[in-house]
PDB file of C-alpha atoms in Angstrom:
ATOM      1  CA  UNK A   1      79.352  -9.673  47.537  1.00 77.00           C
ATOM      2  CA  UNK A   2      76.650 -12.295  47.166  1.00 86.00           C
ATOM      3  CA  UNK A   3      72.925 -12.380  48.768  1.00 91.00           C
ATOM      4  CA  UNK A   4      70.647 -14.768  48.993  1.00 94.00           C
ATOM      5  CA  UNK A   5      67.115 -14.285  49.575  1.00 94.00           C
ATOM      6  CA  UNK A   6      65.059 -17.402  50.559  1.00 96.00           C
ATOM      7  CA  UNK A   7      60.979 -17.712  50.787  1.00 96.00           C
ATOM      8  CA  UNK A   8      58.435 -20.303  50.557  1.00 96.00           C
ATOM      9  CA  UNK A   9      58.690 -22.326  53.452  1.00 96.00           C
ATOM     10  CA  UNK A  10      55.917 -22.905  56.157  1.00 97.00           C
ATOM     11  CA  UNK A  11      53.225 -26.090  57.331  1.00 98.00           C
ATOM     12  CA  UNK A  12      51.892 -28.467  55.452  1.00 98.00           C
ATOM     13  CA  UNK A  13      50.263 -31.455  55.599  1.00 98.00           C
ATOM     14  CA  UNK A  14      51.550 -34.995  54.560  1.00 98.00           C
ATOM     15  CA  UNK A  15      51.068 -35.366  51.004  1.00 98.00           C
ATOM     16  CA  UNK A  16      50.645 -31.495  50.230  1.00 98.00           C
ATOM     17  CA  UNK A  17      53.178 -29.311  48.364  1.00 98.00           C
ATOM     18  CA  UNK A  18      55.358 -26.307  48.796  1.00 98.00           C
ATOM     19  CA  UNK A  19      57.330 -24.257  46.481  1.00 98.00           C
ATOM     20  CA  UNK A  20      60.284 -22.414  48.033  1.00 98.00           C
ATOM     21  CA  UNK A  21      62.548 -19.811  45.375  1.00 97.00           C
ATOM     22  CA  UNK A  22      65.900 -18.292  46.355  1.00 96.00           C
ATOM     23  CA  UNK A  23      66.918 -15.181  44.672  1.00 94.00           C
ATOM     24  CA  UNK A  24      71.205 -14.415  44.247  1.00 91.00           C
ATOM     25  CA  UNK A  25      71.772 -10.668  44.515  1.00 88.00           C
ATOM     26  CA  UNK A  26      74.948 -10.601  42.959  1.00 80.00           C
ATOM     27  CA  UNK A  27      77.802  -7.583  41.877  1.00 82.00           C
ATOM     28  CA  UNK A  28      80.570  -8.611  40.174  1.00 83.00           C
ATOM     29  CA  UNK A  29      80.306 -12.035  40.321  1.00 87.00           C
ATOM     30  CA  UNK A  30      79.001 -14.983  38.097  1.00 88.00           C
ATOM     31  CA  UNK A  31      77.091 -17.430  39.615  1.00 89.00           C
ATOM     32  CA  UNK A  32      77.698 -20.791  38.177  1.00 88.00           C
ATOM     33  CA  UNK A  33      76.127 -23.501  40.908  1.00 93.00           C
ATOM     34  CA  UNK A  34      72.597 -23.044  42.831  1.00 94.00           C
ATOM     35  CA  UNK A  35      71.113 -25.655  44.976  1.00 96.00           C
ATOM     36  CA  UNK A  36      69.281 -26.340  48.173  1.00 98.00           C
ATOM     37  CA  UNK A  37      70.559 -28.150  51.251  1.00 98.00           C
ATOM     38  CA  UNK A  38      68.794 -29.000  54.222  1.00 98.00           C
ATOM     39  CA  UNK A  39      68.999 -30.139  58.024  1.00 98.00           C
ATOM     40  CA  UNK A  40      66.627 -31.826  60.267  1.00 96.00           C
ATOM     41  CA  UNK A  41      66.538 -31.954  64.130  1.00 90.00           C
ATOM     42  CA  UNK A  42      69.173 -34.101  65.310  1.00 93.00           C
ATOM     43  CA  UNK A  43      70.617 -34.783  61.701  1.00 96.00           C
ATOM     44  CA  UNK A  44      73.650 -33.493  59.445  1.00 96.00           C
ATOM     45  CA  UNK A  45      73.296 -31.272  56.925  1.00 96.00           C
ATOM     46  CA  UNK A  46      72.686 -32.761  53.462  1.00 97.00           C
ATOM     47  CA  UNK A  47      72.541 -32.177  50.217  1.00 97.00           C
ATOM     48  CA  UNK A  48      68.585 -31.725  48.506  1.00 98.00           C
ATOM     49  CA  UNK A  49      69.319 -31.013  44.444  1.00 98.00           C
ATOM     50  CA  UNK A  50      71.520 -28.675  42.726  1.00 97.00           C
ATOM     51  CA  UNK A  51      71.464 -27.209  39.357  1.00 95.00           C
ATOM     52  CA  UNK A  52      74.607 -25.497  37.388  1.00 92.00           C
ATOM     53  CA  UNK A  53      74.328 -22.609  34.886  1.00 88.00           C
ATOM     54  CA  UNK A  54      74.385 -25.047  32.233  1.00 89.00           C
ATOM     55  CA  UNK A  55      71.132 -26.623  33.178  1.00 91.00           C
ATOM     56  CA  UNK A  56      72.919 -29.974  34.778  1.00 94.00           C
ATOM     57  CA  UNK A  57      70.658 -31.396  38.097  1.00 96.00           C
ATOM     58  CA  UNK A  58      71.262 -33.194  40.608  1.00 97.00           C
ATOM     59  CA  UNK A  59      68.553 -35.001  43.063  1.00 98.00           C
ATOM     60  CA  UNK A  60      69.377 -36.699  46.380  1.00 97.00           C
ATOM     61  CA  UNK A  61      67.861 -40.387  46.478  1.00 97.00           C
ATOM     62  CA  UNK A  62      64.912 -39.896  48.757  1.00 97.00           C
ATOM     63  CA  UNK A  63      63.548 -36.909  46.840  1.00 98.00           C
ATOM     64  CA  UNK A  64      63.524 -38.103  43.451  1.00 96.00           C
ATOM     65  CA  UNK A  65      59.990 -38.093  41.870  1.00 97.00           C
ATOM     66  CA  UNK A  66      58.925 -35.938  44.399  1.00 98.00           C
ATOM     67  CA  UNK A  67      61.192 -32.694  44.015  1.00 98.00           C
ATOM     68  CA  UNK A  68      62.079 -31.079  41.013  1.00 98.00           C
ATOM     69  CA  UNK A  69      64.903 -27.903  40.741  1.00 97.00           C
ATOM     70  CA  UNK A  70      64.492 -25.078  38.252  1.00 96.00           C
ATOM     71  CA  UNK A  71      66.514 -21.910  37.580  1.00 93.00           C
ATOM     72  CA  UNK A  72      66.210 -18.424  35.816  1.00 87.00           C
ATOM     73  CA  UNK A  73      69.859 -17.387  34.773  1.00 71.00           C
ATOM     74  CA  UNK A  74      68.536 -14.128  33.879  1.00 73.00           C
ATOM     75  CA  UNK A  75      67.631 -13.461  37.353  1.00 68.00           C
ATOM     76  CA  UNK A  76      69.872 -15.809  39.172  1.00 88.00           C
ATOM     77  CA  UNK A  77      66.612 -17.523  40.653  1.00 93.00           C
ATOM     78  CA  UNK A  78      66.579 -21.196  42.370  1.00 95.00           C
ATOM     79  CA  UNK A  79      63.390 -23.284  42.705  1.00 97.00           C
ATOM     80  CA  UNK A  80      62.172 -25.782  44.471  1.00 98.00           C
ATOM     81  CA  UNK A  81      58.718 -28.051  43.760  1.00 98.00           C
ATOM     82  CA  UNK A  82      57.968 -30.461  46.448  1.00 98.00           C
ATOM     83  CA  UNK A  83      55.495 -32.773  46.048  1.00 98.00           C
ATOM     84  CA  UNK A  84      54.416 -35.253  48.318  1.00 98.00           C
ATOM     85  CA  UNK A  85      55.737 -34.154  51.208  1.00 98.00           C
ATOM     86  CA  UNK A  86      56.874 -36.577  53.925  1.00 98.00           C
ATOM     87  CA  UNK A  87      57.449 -35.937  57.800  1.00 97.00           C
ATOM     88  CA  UNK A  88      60.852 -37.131  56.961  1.00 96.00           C
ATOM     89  CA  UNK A  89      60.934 -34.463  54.517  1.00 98.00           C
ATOM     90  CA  UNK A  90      61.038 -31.682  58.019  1.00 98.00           C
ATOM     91  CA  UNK A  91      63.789 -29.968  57.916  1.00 98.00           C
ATOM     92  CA  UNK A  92      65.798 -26.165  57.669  1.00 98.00           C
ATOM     93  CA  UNK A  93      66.230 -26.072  53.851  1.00 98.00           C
ATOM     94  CA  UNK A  94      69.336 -23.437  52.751  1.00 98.00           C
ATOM     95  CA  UNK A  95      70.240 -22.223  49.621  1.00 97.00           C
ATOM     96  CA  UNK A  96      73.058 -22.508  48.383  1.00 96.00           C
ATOM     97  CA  UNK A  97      75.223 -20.122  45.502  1.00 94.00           C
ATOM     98  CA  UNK A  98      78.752 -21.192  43.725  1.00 93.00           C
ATOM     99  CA  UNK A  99      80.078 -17.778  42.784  1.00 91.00           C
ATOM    100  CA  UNK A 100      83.146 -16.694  40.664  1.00 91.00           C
ATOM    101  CA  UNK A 101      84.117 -12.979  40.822  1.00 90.00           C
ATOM    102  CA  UNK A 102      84.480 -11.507  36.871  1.00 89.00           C
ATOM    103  CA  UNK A 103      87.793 -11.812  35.463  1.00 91.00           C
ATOM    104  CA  UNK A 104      89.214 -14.119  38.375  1.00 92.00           C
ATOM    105  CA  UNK A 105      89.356 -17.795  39.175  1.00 91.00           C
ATOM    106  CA  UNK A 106      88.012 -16.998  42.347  1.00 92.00           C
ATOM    107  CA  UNK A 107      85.440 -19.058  43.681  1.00 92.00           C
ATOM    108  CA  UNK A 108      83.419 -18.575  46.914  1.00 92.00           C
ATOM    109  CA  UNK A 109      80.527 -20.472  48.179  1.00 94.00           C
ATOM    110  CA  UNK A 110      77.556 -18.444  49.596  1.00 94.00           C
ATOM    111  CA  UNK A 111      74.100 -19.514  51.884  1.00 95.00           C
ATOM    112  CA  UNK A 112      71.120 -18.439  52.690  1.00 96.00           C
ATOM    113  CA  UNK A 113      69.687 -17.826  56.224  1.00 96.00           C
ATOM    114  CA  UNK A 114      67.403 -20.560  55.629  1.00 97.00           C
ATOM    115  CA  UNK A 115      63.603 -21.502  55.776  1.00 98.00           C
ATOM    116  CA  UNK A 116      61.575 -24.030  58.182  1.00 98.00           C
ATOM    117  CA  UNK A 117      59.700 -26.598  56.348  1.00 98.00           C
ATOM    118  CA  UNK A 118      57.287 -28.515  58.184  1.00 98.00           C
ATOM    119  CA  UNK A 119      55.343 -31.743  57.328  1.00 98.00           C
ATOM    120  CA  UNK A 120      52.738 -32.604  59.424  1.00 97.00           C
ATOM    121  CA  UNK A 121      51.629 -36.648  59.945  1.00 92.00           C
TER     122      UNK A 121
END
């Protein structure tokens, strides 16, 4: 079993910053993928940035410059910077764990409840 703990949403003004974390509580499994995803009003969900184990990123196009991912293995932590926030940028952000249970090939995918971000104009 897998948990995900998610924090650091909230208001902000355009052009301000936020800082949300995501925390895997995990037994018997080793998490090799974290990311964030998020969905705005009306919109499908998409994909933010990701980061493996190995310290590999991905950035979706309209966020690059502006958000930067960051991990702690140890902990099985996922950050999120954002800078310069955008209205555009409003949306349910979820985070998002690739797991593999010890000794297995299994492989199950796990989210968050997710967290409101809101950019004021």
């Amino acid at each position: 079993q897998v948990q995900l703990v998610e924090s650091g949403g909230g208001l902000v003004q355009a052009g301000g910053s936020l800082r949300l974390s995501c925390t895997a509580s995990a037994s018997l499994f080793s998490i090799n993928l974290m990311g964030w995803y998020r969905q705005a009003p009306g919109k499908q969900r998409e994909l933010v940035a990701t980061m493996t184990s190995g310290g590999s990123t991905t950035y979706t196009d309209s966020v690059l410059g502006r958000f930067t991912i960051s991990r702690t293995n140890t902990k099985n932590t996922v950050f999120l910077e954002m800078k310069s926030l955008k209205p555009e940028d409003t949306a349910v952000y979820y985070c998002n764990a690739d797991a593999i249970t010890v000794g297995t090939s299994r492989r199950t995918t796990y989210w968050g409840q997710g967290v409101q971000v809101t950019v004021s104009s």
